[in-house]
Tab-separated table of C-alpha atoms and ligand atoms in Angstrom:
chain	number	residue	atom	x	y	z
A	1	UNK	CA	-10.514	-36.143	-30.544
A	2	UNK	CA	-11.276	-37.645	-27.183
A	3	UNK	CA	-14.579	-36.120	-26.241
A	4	UNK	CA	-13.991	-36.629	-22.541
A	5	UNK	CA	-11.197	-34.039	-22.704
A	6	UNK	CA	-13.454	-31.258	-23.802
A	7	UNK	CA	-14.833	-29.216	-20.936
A	8	UNK	CA	-18.551	-29.550	-20.465
A	9	UNK	CA	-20.250	-26.540	-21.993
A	10	UNK	CA	-22.716	-24.997	-19.523
A	11	UNK	CA	-25.989	-26.863	-19.913
A	12	UNK	CA	-28.258	-24.656	-21.958
A	13	UNK	CA	-31.362	-24.193	-19.860
A	14	UNK	CA	-33.396	-24.856	-22.968
A	15	UNK	CA	-35.728	-27.747	-23.359
A	16	UNK	CA	-37.411	-27.116	-20.030
A	17	UNK	CA	-41.068	-27.082	-20.728
A	18	UNK	CA	-43.459	-26.573	-17.852
A	19	UNK	CA	-47.029	-27.716	-17.929
A	20	UNK	CA	-49.709	-25.984	-15.864
A	21	UNK	CA	-48.877	-28.303	-12.996
A	22	UNK	CA	-45.448	-29.726	-12.157
A	23	UNK	CA	-43.639	-31.634	-9.451
A	24	UNK	CA	-40.980	-29.437	-7.901
A	25	UNK	CA	-38.664	-29.436	-4.889
A	26	UNK	CA	-37.478	-26.669	-2.570
A	27	UNK	CA	-34.269	-28.284	-1.312
A	28	UNK	CA	-33.211	-25.267	0.752
A	29	UNK	CA	-36.331	-25.641	2.858
A	30	UNK	CA	-36.233	-29.423	3.171
A	31	UNK	CA	-39.218	-29.933	0.865
A	32	UNK	CA	-38.130	-32.676	-1.540
A	33	UNK	CA	-41.476	-33.068	-3.346
A	34	UNK	CA	-44.337	-30.632	-3.895
A	35	UNK	CA	-46.994	-30.353	-6.539
A	36	UNK	CA	-46.982	-26.816	-7.933
A	37	UNK	CA	-49.329	-24.890	-10.136
A	38	UNK	CA	-47.673	-22.739	-12.763
A	39	UNK	CA	-49.468	-19.430	-12.637
A	40	UNK	CA	-48.135	-16.854	-15.074
A	41	UNK	CA	-50.898	-14.519	-13.915
A	42	UNK	CA	-48.960	-14.082	-10.664
A	43	UNK	CA	-45.664	-12.225	-10.503
A	44	UNK	CA	-44.059	-13.823	-7.471
A	45	UNK	CA	-44.182	-17.471	-6.475
A	46	UNK	CA	-46.075	-18.365	-3.315
A	47	UNK	CA	-45.821	-21.159	-0.787
A	48	UNK	CA	-48.673	-22.065	1.508
A	49	UNK	CA	-47.252	-22.092	4.994
A	50	UNK	CA	-48.608	-21.659	8.501
A	51	UNK	CA	-47.315	-20.646	11.941
A	52	UNK	CA	-45.271	-18.006	10.134
A	53	UNK	CA	-43.191	-16.226	12.761
A	54	UNK	CA	-40.208	-13.904	12.451
A	55	UNK	CA	-37.296	-14.435	14.820
A	56	UNK	CA	-33.615	-13.772	15.210
A	57	UNK	CA	-31.507	-10.612	15.285
A	58	UNK	CA	-33.013	-7.388	13.936
A	59	UNK	CA	-30.239	-6.941	11.380
A	60	UNK	CA	-30.679	-10.484	10.015
A	61	UNK	CA	-34.289	-11.411	10.698
A	62	UNK	CA	-35.415	-14.930	9.882
A	63	UNK	CA	-38.722	-16.675	9.534
A	64	UNK	CA	-39.860	-19.906	11.022
A	65	UNK	CA	-42.840	-21.495	9.357
A	66	UNK	CA	-44.395	-24.868	8.809
A	67	UNK	CA	-45.618	-26.559	5.667
A	68	UNK	CA	-47.950	-29.490	5.154
A	69	UNK	CA	-46.398	-30.604	1.856
A	70	UNK	CA	-49.048	-33.204	1.117
A	71	UNK	CA	-52.534	-31.736	0.745
A	72	UNK	CA	-54.890	-33.317	3.262
A	73	UNK	CA	-52.081	-34.737	5.418
A	74	UNK	CA	-52.002	-32.461	8.440
A	75	UNK	CA	-50.068	-35.147	10.317
A	76	UNK	CA	-47.065	-34.429	8.118
A	77	UNK	CA	-45.475	-31.106	8.984
A	78	UNK	CA	-42.110	-29.847	7.841
A	79	UNK	CA	-40.712	-26.993	9.913
A	80	UNK	CA	-38.686	-24.560	7.809
A	81	UNK	CA	-36.487	-21.530	8.444
A	82	UNK	CA	-35.292	-18.887	5.998
A	83	UNK	CA	-33.885	-15.371	5.966
A	84	UNK	CA	-36.468	-12.647	5.404
A	85	UNK	CA	-35.929	-10.814	2.130
A	86	UNK	CA	-38.801	-8.388	2.236
A	87	UNK	CA	-42.365	-7.827	3.285
A	88	UNK	CA	-44.779	-6.762	0.565
A	89	UNK	CA	-48.393	-6.310	-0.259
A	90	UNK	CA	-49.448	-9.112	-2.543
A	91	UNK	CA	-52.816	-9.346	-4.216
A	92	UNK	CA	-53.897	-12.934	-4.642
A	93	UNK	CA	-56.017	-14.305	-7.469
A	94	UNK	CA	-59.188	-13.695	-5.482
A	95	UNK	CA	-58.346	-9.987	-5.348
A	96	UNK	CA	-57.422	-9.867	-1.659
A	97	UNK	CA	-54.368	-7.851	-0.707
A	98	UNK	CA	-52.189	-9.293	2.010
A	99	UNK	CA	-48.912	-8.175	3.564
A	100	UNK	CA	-46.651	-11.180	3.050
A	101	UNK	CA	-43.126	-12.119	3.985
A	102	UNK	CA	-40.793	-12.773	1.083
A	103	UNK	CA	-37.941	-15.261	1.294
A	104	UNK	CA	-35.380	-16.413	-1.235
A	105	UNK	CA	-34.804	-20.081	-1.847
A	106	UNK	CA	-33.959	-22.548	-4.624
A	107	UNK	CA	-36.523	-24.051	-6.950
A	108	UNK	CA	-35.709	-27.449	-8.410
A	109	UNK	CA	-37.611	-28.642	-11.468
A	110	UNK	CA	-36.328	-31.728	-13.239
A	111	UNK	CA	-32.574	-31.432	-12.823
A	112	UNK	CA	-32.469	-27.634	-12.997
A	113	UNK	CA	-32.123	-25.479	-9.887
A	114	UNK	CA	-32.720	-21.725	-9.892
A	115	UNK	CA	-32.927	-19.127	-7.103
A	116	UNK	CA	-36.409	-17.720	-6.654
A	117	UNK	CA	-38.300	-15.347	-4.425
A	118	UNK	CA	-41.269	-16.846	-2.634
A	119	UNK	CA	-44.005	-15.174	-0.622
A	120	UNK	CA	-45.507	-17.072	2.283
A	121	UNK	CA	-49.192	-17.225	2.915
A	122	UNK	CA	-51.438	-19.327	5.093
A	123	UNK	CA	-54.127	-20.721	2.826
A	124	UNK	CA	-54.113	-24.327	3.850
A	125	UNK	CA	-57.197	-25.226	1.864
A	126	UNK	CA	-55.470	-24.554	-1.463
A	127	UNK	CA	-55.063	-27.653	-3.609
A	128	UNK	CA	-51.486	-26.707	-4.559
A	129	UNK	CA	-48.968	-25.940	-1.870
A	130	UNK	CA	-46.892	-23.917	-4.296
A	131	UNK	CA	-47.654	-21.452	-7.054
A	132	UNK	CA	-44.887	-20.700	-9.527
A	133	UNK	CA	-45.126	-17.110	-10.701
A	134	UNK	CA	-43.640	-15.336	-13.742
A	135	UNK	CA	-40.514	-14.179	-11.914
A	136	UNK	CA	-39.351	-17.751	-11.351
A	137	UNK	CA	-39.741	-18.709	-14.965
A	138	UNK	CA	-36.421	-18.404	-16.787
A	139	UNK	CA	-36.266	-16.764	-20.231
A	140	UNK	CA	-35.349	-20.059	-21.876
A	141	UNK	CA	-38.254	-21.957	-20.316
A	142	UNK	CA	-41.408	-22.668	-22.233
A	143	UNK	CA	-44.865	-22.886	-20.731
A	144	UNK	CA	-47.280	-25.340	-22.198
A	145	UNK	CA	-50.535	-24.383	-20.481
A	146	UNK	CA	-52.474	-27.326	-21.865
A	147	UNK	CA	-49.982	-29.936	-20.629
A	148	UNK	CA	-49.311	-31.176	-17.132
A	149	UNK	CA	-46.261	-32.798	-15.526
A	150	UNK	CA	-43.820	-32.266	-18.394
A	151	UNK	CA	-40.851	-32.675	-16.023
A	152	UNK	CA	-39.700	-35.580	-13.876
A	153	UNK	CA	-42.513	-36.835	-11.693
A	154	UNK	CA	-41.614	-36.965	-8.023
A	155	UNK	CA	-43.577	-38.712	-5.341
A	156	UNK	CA	-44.851	-37.848	-1.874
A	157	UNK	CA	-43.477	-41.252	-0.895
A	158	UNK	CA	-40.227	-39.543	0.055
A	159	UNK	CA	-41.992	-38.183	3.156
A	160	UNK	CA	-42.657	-41.755	4.242
A	161	UNK	CA	-39.034	-42.864	3.980
A	162	UNK	CA	-35.910	-42.069	5.961
A	163	UNK	CA	-34.754	-40.001	2.986
A	164	UNK	CA	-36.852	-37.105	4.239
A	165	UNK	CA	-34.386	-36.844	7.127
A	166	UNK	CA	-31.441	-36.795	4.745
A	167	UNK	CA	-33.127	-34.191	2.567
A	168	UNK	CA	-33.460	-31.814	5.539
A	169	UNK	CA	-30.988	-28.939	5.174
A	170	UNK	CA	-29.087	-27.411	8.074
A	171	UNK	CA	-31.456	-24.717	9.179
A	172	UNK	CA	-31.472	-21.986	11.773
A	173	UNK	CA	-33.476	-23.148	14.738
A	174	UNK	CA	-35.410	-21.156	17.252
A	175	UNK	CA	-34.583	-22.534	20.655
A	176	UNK	CA	-35.754	-21.608	24.153
A	177	UNK	CA	-33.665	-22.148	27.252
A	178	UNK	CA	-36.037	-22.315	30.199
A	179	UNK	CA	-34.022	-20.848	32.995
A	180	UNK	CA	-34.378	-18.317	35.728
A	181	UNK	CA	-30.735	-17.709	36.149
A	182	UNK	CA	-28.201	-15.871	34.115
A	183	UNK	CA	-25.455	-18.375	34.916
A	184	UNK	CA	-22.505	-19.827	33.085
A	185	UNK	CA	-24.390	-22.815	31.630
A	186	UNK	CA	-27.190	-20.637	30.254
A	187	UNK	CA	-24.712	-18.251	28.666
A	188	UNK	CA	-22.769	-21.161	27.150
A	189	UNK	CA	-25.953	-22.512	25.600
A	190	UNK	CA	-26.755	-19.108	24.104
A	191	UNK	CA	-23.274	-18.468	22.687
A	192	UNK	CA	-22.812	-21.937	21.280
A	193	UNK	CA	-26.282	-21.938	19.693
A	194	UNK	CA	-25.746	-18.530	18.107
A	195	UNK	CA	-22.411	-19.650	16.703
A	196	UNK	CA	-24.373	-22.336	14.854
A	197	UNK	CA	-26.748	-19.685	13.456
A	198	UNK	CA	-29.582	-20.650	15.794
A	199	UNK	CA	-31.563	-18.126	17.778
A	200	UNK	CA	-31.519	-18.969	21.449
A	201	UNK	CA	-33.947	-17.159	23.743
A	202	UNK	CA	-33.693	-17.399	27.502
A	203	UNK	CA	-37.153	-17.610	29.017
A	204	UNK	CA	-37.638	-17.085	32.735
A	205	UNK	CA	-39.763	-20.093	33.636
A	206	UNK	CA	-41.547	-18.413	36.502
A	207	UNK	CA	-42.732	-15.599	34.243
A	208	UNK	CA	-44.484	-17.934	31.823
A	209	UNK	CA	-48.232	-18.175	32.273
A	210	UNK	CA	-50.659	-20.451	30.539
A	211	UNK	CA	-54.231	-21.128	29.740
A	212	UNK	CA	-54.842	-24.821	30.084
A	213	UNK	CA	-56.940	-25.615	27.095
A	214	UNK	CA	-57.321	-28.894	25.274
A	215	UNK	CA	-57.563	-27.340	21.834
A	216	UNK	CA	-54.938	-24.652	21.872
A	217	UNK	CA	-52.227	-25.135	24.456
A	218	UNK	CA	-50.179	-21.964	24.600
A	219	UNK	CA	-47.553	-20.386	26.774
A	220	UNK	CA	-47.628	-16.647	27.411
A	221	UNK	CA	-44.834	-14.351	28.463
A	222	UNK	CA	-44.712	-10.613	28.990
A	223	UNK	CA	-48.210	-10.102	27.610
A	224	UNK	CA	-47.669	-12.165	24.460
A	225	UNK	CA	-48.091	-15.728	23.348
A	226	UNK	CA	-44.710	-17.425	23.099
A	227	UNK	CA	-43.817	-18.430	19.536
A	228	UNK	CA	-43.187	-21.949	18.297
A	229	UNK	CA	-39.779	-23.171	19.238
A	230	UNK	CA	-37.986	-25.945	17.431
A	231	UNK	CA	-36.570	-27.103	20.724
A	232	UNK	CA	-36.683	-26.315	24.421
A	233	UNK	CA	-33.725	-26.837	26.726
A	234	UNK	CA	-35.106	-26.927	30.258
A	235	UNK	CA	-32.795	-25.778	33.021
A	236	UNK	CA	-35.351	-25.892	35.789
A	237	UNK	CA	-34.058	-25.134	39.261
A	238	UNK	CA	-34.891	-27.519	42.095
A	239	UNK	CA	-36.916	-24.850	43.889
A	240	UNK	CA	-39.427	-24.520	41.052
A	241	UNK	CA	-39.662	-28.096	39.789
A	242	UNK	CA	-43.431	-28.236	40.000
A	243	UNK	CA	-44.163	-24.980	38.165
A	244	UNK	CA	-41.256	-25.400	35.775
A	245	UNK	CA	-42.351	-28.863	34.697
A	246	UNK	CA	-45.925	-27.578	34.221
A	247	UNK	CA	-44.578	-24.988	31.765
A	248	UNK	CA	-42.541	-27.683	30.084
A	249	UNK	CA	-45.601	-29.946	29.754
A	250	UNK	CA	-47.293	-27.170	27.855
A	251	UNK	CA	-44.435	-27.185	25.326
A	252	UNK	CA	-44.650	-30.973	25.152
A	253	UNK	CA	-48.363	-30.736	24.338
A	254	UNK	CA	-47.483	-28.326	21.534
A	255	UNK	CA	-45.199	-31.006	20.102
A	256	UNK	CA	-41.997	-29.041	20.700
A	257	UNK	CA	-38.870	-31.146	21.067
A	258	UNK	CA	-37.847	-30.900	24.743
A	259	UNK	CA	-34.294	-32.045	25.510
A	260	UNK	CA	-35.512	-33.342	28.876
A	261	UNK	CA	-39.147	-34.170	29.465
A	262	UNK	CA	-41.249	-33.058	32.409
A	263	UNK	CA	-41.861	-36.611	33.655
A	264	UNK	CA	-38.162	-37.443	33.717
A	265	UNK	CA	-37.234	-34.209	35.466
A	266	UNK	CA	-39.907	-34.706	38.130
A	267	UNK	CA	-38.992	-38.323	38.802
A	268	UNK	CA	-35.242	-37.750	38.887
A	269	UNK	CA	-35.617	-34.796	41.278
A	270	UNK	CA	-37.516	-36.814	43.850
A	271	UNK	CA	-34.806	-38.899	45.487
A	272	UNK	CA	-37.193	-41.639	46.647
A	273	UNK	CA	-38.924	-41.892	43.307
A	274	UNK	CA	-35.602	-41.821	41.478
A	275	UNK	CA	-34.115	-44.605	43.593
A	276	UNK	CA	-37.228	-46.718	43.084
A	277	UNK	CA	-37.070	-46.276	39.331
A	278	UNK	CA	-33.341	-47.039	39.173
A	279	UNK	CA	-33.823	-50.116	41.346
A	280	UNK	CA	-36.672	-51.318	39.140
A	281	UNK	CA	-34.277	-51.334	36.175
A	282	UNK	CA	-31.615	-53.182	38.145
A	283	UNK	CA	-29.176	-50.271	38.163
A	284	UNK	CA	-26.555	-50.434	40.907
A	285	UNK	CA	-26.964	-48.000	43.793
A	286	UNK	CA	-25.958	-47.881	47.455
A	287	UNK	CA	-28.292	-49.898	49.694
A	288	UNK	CA	-31.060	-47.432	50.384
A	289	UNK	CA	-34.010	-47.368	52.766
A	290	UNK	CA	-36.507	-44.886	54.105
A	291	UNK	CA	-39.280	-44.782	56.685
A	292	UNK	CA	-41.762	-42.254	57.939
A	293	UNK	CA	-42.302	-43.458	61.477
A	294	UNK	CA	-39.826	-43.030	64.359
A	295	UNK	CA	-40.778	-46.509	65.593
A	296	UNK	CA	-38.908	-47.985	62.659
A	297	UNK	CA	-35.534	-46.285	63.145
A	298	UNK	CA	-33.732	-49.417	64.329
A	299	UNK	CA	-35.180	-51.613	61.635
A	300	UNK	CA	-34.427	-48.988	59.043
A	301	UNK	CA	-30.787	-48.898	60.046
A	302	UNK	CA	-30.797	-52.697	59.974
A	303	UNK	CA	-31.941	-52.695	56.370
A	304	UNK	CA	-28.865	-50.919	55.056
A	305	UNK	CA	-26.266	-52.817	57.065
A	306	UNK	CA	-24.299	-52.419	60.221
A	307	UNK	CA	-21.479	-50.143	59.051
A	308	UNK	CA	-21.374	-46.367	58.843
A	309	UNK	CA	-24.446	-44.804	57.286
A	310	UNK	CA	-25.180	-41.783	55.176
A	311	UNK	CA	-28.396	-39.935	56.016
A	312	UNK	CA	-29.680	-37.636	53.274
A	313	UNK	CA	-32.366	-35.030	53.312
A	314	UNK	CA	-34.613	-35.675	50.343
A	315	UNK	CA	-34.392	-32.085	49.253
A	316	UNK	CA	-30.614	-31.950	49.557
A	317	UNK	CA	-28.615	-30.451	46.719
A	318	UNK	CA	-24.916	-29.682	46.501
A	319	UNK	CA	-24.299	-32.056	49.388
A	320	UNK	CA	-25.883	-29.674	51.895
A	321	UNK	CA	-28.162	-32.200	53.592
A	322	UNK	CA	-25.884	-35.235	53.459
A	323	UNK	CA	-24.541	-36.480	56.791
A	324	UNK	CA	-22.168	-39.345	57.542
A	325	UNK	CA	-22.988	-41.269	60.726
A	326	UNK	CA	-19.978	-43.402	61.683
A	327	UNK	CA	-21.788	-45.509	64.254
A	328	UNK	CA	-25.268	-46.848	64.778
A	329	UNK	CA	-25.679	-44.480	67.728
A	330	UNK	CA	-24.674	-41.490	65.644
A	331	UNK	CA	-27.112	-42.594	62.948
A	332	UNK	CA	-29.934	-42.791	65.477
A	333	UNK	CA	-29.248	-39.271	66.719
A	334	UNK	CA	-29.104	-37.829	63.202
A	335	UNK	CA	-32.339	-39.578	62.262
A	336	UNK	CA	-34.023	-38.361	65.461
A	337	UNK	CA	-32.843	-34.818	64.750
A	338	UNK	CA	-34.152	-34.901	61.157
A	339	UNK	CA	-37.444	-36.334	62.378
A	340	UNK	CA	-37.706	-33.583	64.987
A	341	UNK	CA	-37.451	-31.084	62.154
A	342	UNK	CA	-40.098	-33.009	60.190
A	343	UNK	CA	-37.573	-33.409	57.422
A	344	UNK	CA	-37.835	-36.198	54.863
A	345	UNK	CA	-34.713	-38.266	54.458
A	346	UNK	CA	-33.313	-41.559	53.297
A	347	UNK	CA	-30.629	-43.772	54.719
A	348	UNK	CA	-27.831	-45.389	52.737
A	349	UNK	CA	-24.900	-47.579	53.483
A	350	UNK	CA	-21.643	-45.667	53.267
A	351	UNK	CA	-19.542	-46.715	50.279
A	352	UNK	CA	-16.256	-46.294	52.110
A	353	UNK	CA	-13.997	-47.423	49.289
A	354	UNK	CA	-15.199	-44.497	47.153
A	355	UNK	CA	-12.978	-42.502	49.531
A	356	UNK	CA	-14.451	-39.069	49.025
A	357	UNK	CA	-14.550	-39.410	45.240
A	358	UNK	CA	-17.381	-39.665	42.802
A	359	UNK	CA	-17.629	-39.734	39.032
A	360	UNK	CA	-19.845	-37.351	37.071
A	361	UNK	CA	-20.747	-38.758	33.663
A	362	UNK	CA	-22.282	-36.359	31.207
A	363	UNK	CA	-24.772	-38.173	29.018
A	364	UNK	CA	-26.008	-36.503	25.830
A	365	UNK	CA	-28.603	-38.314	23.743
A	366	UNK	CA	-27.751	-41.742	25.114
A	367	UNK	CA	-23.937	-41.449	25.080
A	368	UNK	CA	-21.415	-40.546	27.754
A	369	UNK	CA	-19.674	-37.549	26.205
A	370	UNK	CA	-17.413	-36.633	29.133
A	371	UNK	CA	-16.543	-37.926	32.574
A	372	UNK	CA	-14.802	-36.302	35.490
A	373	UNK	CA	-13.711	-37.467	38.890
A	374	UNK	CA	-14.571	-35.170	41.752
A	375	UNK	CA	-12.486	-35.414	44.881
A	376	UNK	CA	-13.589	-34.047	48.236
A	377	UNK	CA	-11.507	-31.397	49.887
A	378	UNK	CA	-9.717	-32.281	53.126
A	379	UNK	CA	-11.371	-35.066	55.079
A	380	UNK	CA	-14.909	-34.409	53.789
A	381	UNK	CA	-16.585	-37.482	52.280
A	382	UNK	CA	-18.719	-35.324	49.960
A	383	UNK	CA	-17.077	-34.558	46.665
A	384	UNK	CA	-19.496	-31.841	45.468
A	385	UNK	CA	-17.645	-29.043	43.671
A	386	UNK	CA	-19.804	-26.579	45.607
A	387	UNK	CA	-18.225	-27.987	48.775
A	388	UNK	CA	-14.716	-27.262	47.570
A	389	UNK	CA	-14.183	-30.568	45.746
A	390	UNK	CA	-11.808	-30.637	42.783
A	391	UNK	CA	-12.404	-32.125	39.352
A	392	UNK	CA	-10.186	-33.984	36.913
A	393	UNK	CA	-10.910	-35.932	33.730
A	394	UNK	CA	-11.183	-39.672	34.245
A	395	UNK	CA	-11.296	-42.772	32.062
A	396	UNK	CA	-14.343	-44.782	32.913
A	397	UNK	CA	-14.900	-48.495	32.483
A	398	UNK	CA	-17.412	-49.995	30.086
A	399	UNK	CA	-19.567	-50.986	33.052
A	400	UNK	CA	-19.575	-47.408	34.356
A	401	UNK	CA	-20.406	-46.091	30.902
A	402	UNK	CA	-23.283	-48.543	30.492
A	403	UNK	CA	-24.612	-47.760	33.955
A	404	UNK	CA	-24.621	-44.008	33.265
A	405	UNK	CA	-26.354	-44.453	29.917
A	406	UNK	CA	-28.980	-46.760	31.404
A	407	UNK	CA	-29.578	-44.398	34.341
A	408	UNK	CA	-30.201	-41.457	31.981
A	409	UNK	CA	-32.487	-43.666	29.911
A	410	UNK	CA	-34.613	-44.575	32.963
A	411	UNK	CA	-35.723	-40.929	33.067
A	412	UNK	CA	-35.588	-40.460	29.309
A	413	UNK	CA	-33.211	-37.518	29.648
A	414	UNK	CA	-31.478	-36.155	26.552
A	415	UNK	CA	-29.006	-34.314	28.769
A	416	UNK	CA	-28.091	-35.742	32.153
A	417	UNK	CA	-25.325	-35.687	34.706
A	418	UNK	CA	-25.095	-39.126	36.274
A	419	UNK	CA	-23.145	-39.338	39.535
A	420	UNK	CA	-21.537	-42.677	40.353
A	421	UNK	CA	-19.519	-44.055	43.225
A	422	UNK	CA	-16.821	-46.651	42.515
A	423	UNK	CA	-17.548	-49.510	44.891
A	424	UNK	CA	-16.052	-52.992	45.300
A	425	UNK	CA	-19.013	-54.450	43.476
A	426	UNK	CA	-19.322	-52.082	40.569
A	427	UNK	CA	-20.649	-48.586	39.959
A	428	UNK	CA	-23.361	-47.260	42.272
A	429	UNK	CA	-25.564	-44.455	41.018
A	430	UNK	CA	-26.094	-41.636	43.513
A	431	UNK	CA	-28.068	-39.237	41.446
A	432	UNK	CA	-29.257	-38.386	37.947
A	433	UNK	CA	-29.224	-34.637	37.424
A	434	UNK	CA	-31.449	-33.190	34.697
A	435	UNK	CA	-29.793	-29.740	34.714
A	436	UNK	CA	-26.110	-30.620	34.897
A	437	UNK	CA	-23.755	-27.647	35.024
A	438	UNK	CA	-21.539	-27.274	31.966
A	439	UNK	CA	-18.719	-25.199	33.377
A	440	UNK	CA	-17.080	-27.780	35.652
A	441	UNK	CA	-17.183	-30.647	33.182
A	442	UNK	CA	-16.143	-28.561	30.152
A	443	UNK	CA	-13.217	-27.127	32.115
A	444	UNK	CA	-12.125	-30.460	33.534
A	445	UNK	CA	-12.376	-32.435	30.301
A	446	UNK	CA	-11.903	-29.820	27.568
A	447	UNK	CA	-15.015	-31.206	25.820
A	448	UNK	CA	-17.487	-28.871	24.181
A	449	UNK	CA	-20.649	-30.286	25.745
A	450	UNK	CA	-22.873	-27.452	24.511
A	451	UNK	CA	-21.845	-28.231	20.905
A	452	UNK	CA	-22.554	-31.929	21.420
A	453	UNK	CA	-25.972	-31.046	22.788
A	454	UNK	CA	-26.731	-28.912	19.707
A	455	UNK	CA	-25.593	-31.774	17.456
A	456	UNK	CA	-28.206	-33.930	19.167
A	457	UNK	CA	-30.917	-31.258	18.945
A	458	UNK	CA	-30.210	-30.706	15.227
A	459	UNK	CA	-30.567	-34.453	14.626
A	460	UNK	CA	-33.794	-34.627	16.625
A	461	UNK	CA	-35.650	-31.773	14.991
A	462	UNK	CA	-35.214	-33.190	11.497
A	463	UNK	CA	-38.490	-34.386	10.047
A	464	UNK	CA	-39.461	-37.946	10.831
A	465	UNK	CA	-40.956	-40.110	8.099
A	466	UNK	CA	-44.704	-40.486	8.599
A	467	UNK	CA	-46.581	-43.708	8.133
A	468	UNK	CA	-48.275	-43.938	4.791
A	469	UNK	CA	-52.056	-43.950	4.916
A	470	UNK	CA	-54.026	-46.050	2.526
A	471	UNK	CA	-55.141	-44.031	-0.416
A	472	UNK	CA	-52.516	-41.307	0.059
A	473	UNK	CA	-52.135	-39.487	-3.221
A	474	UNK	CA	-48.783	-39.444	-5.007
B	1	ADP	P1	-26.521	-34.043	46.759
B	1	ADP	O1	-27.658	-34.321	45.840
B	1	ADP	O2	-26.885	-33.123	47.884
B	1	ADP	O3	-25.264	-33.645	46.039
B	1	ADP	P2	-25.455	-36.718	46.936
B	1	ADP	O4	-26.291	-37.925	47.174
B	1	ADP	O5	-24.962	-36.524	45.539
B	1	ADP	O6	-26.223	-35.429	47.473
B	1	ADP	O7	-24.202	-36.774	47.903
B	1	ADP	C1	-23.204	-35.771	47.979
B	1	ADP	C2	-21.813	-36.404	48.035
B	1	ADP	O8	-21.662	-37.219	49.178
B	1	ADP	C3	-21.561	-37.332	46.860
B	1	ADP	O9	-21.043	-36.634	45.755
B	1	ADP	C4	-20.573	-38.337	47.414
B	1	ADP	O10	-19.249	-37.848	47.302
B	1	ADP	C5	-20.960	-38.425	48.867
B	1	ADP	N1	-21.865	-39.580	49.113
B	1	ADP	C6	-23.208	-39.550	48.983
B	1	ADP	N2	-23.747	-40.760	49.279
B	1	ADP	C7	-22.731	-41.571	49.605
B	1	ADP	C8	-22.638	-42.948	50.005
B	1	ADP	N3	-23.725	-43.706	50.131
B	1	ADP	N4	-21.409	-43.434	50.235
B	1	ADP	C9	-20.303	-42.670	50.108
B	1	ADP	N5	-20.326	-41.380	49.753
B	1	ADP	C10	-21.505	-40.816	49.489
């Protein structure tokens, strides 16, 4: 008889002998190697975790917690999420009763995997991160209390290799959208995130308050400390850039992954600063100049050429403070008028051949995911959708793609809308927007930008391998 034809009988779970200490894995939590103590004196298994916080919908509450899998290595933290099974009083070996959360996950010992209940407790000084209690021990298993490491020995080395990223399971994330507005983009981010089993909380930036403290940076909201988020998506309006980025910096100090950083948002919002940074990286842009003194008006105009000029208020958004001056005389009057109002502005040469069209490239995590062409309405030269412009999908050239990616990279933005003009000598960047609207581009191109953003966030919040220290155990 050909043995290969016989179906495999279910592997008898016999032969599994556990010593008093064993290497185990909790694959469902992204913990590929832990040293556990087998403690038949305890009923339920326990995992030492910290920053244990419930989140998510009331009818399906989840926990977010963090584990230092390697004793003594506080620089290595794995963030975990799991559904809450229960909350119970547990008396630990030192006789203390504690109300603990209970989760269900899978225990892997050798090549056997079994579902187990685990309570979570914050006792970081314990030598073993995991205790295996009676309930986890299967009837066919044998305990050999005098022996140790009877099963396959694992190694903490896995946390130092890229494999730790691969071992990370898809987990429910707790994500904050920093936004003051209940607009389409915010709602899209919430719906799309929830469809992927994440919990997305919209936090009104202006209602966050903080104690600035070197040891314990925190953000408070509505009388409570805000929890740990796996990621923050800032959608900070132009009118509150300074306060909004201060809140964001607090999250950065906490080590939370922020899709766009405070430094990049601040620099990209300030038109002068942004143009200087783009120029420093050799990124194409319309000839641009600015001056503070009225004495320099003529020279300023001279710097950007003799043709028609565009004068822009520095705080312009949605094309509101952008004026086309067809002649030098017109430019002088506009500049004088702006100066009279003590307004800050810059002067650019008019890229005529763009003919009332610009290209919005949506860059997510270093790639252009969608591009649309916006065309001005009537004889306006400004193609902003808020000014009645229309949008259509567009194929962009490799040069345009590269320019958009490089422009987003200058400000280190994980999500950016890069606006380009098509000129005779290549793409010219007008603006890099750190809170690009999703509605227009998703409608025009049919691309699910919110989903692509979550793909990027899910990749980013996976654990990173940490550098091995000399003398690390395991
Ligand atoms: P805002 O930040 O207020 O939207 P922009 O700099 O993006 O200001 O300009 C608004 C619109 O005006 C652009 O989308 C573009 O269509 C047009 N525009 C701006 N600068 C120029 C320029 N130098 N040459 C030609 N058109 C321009």
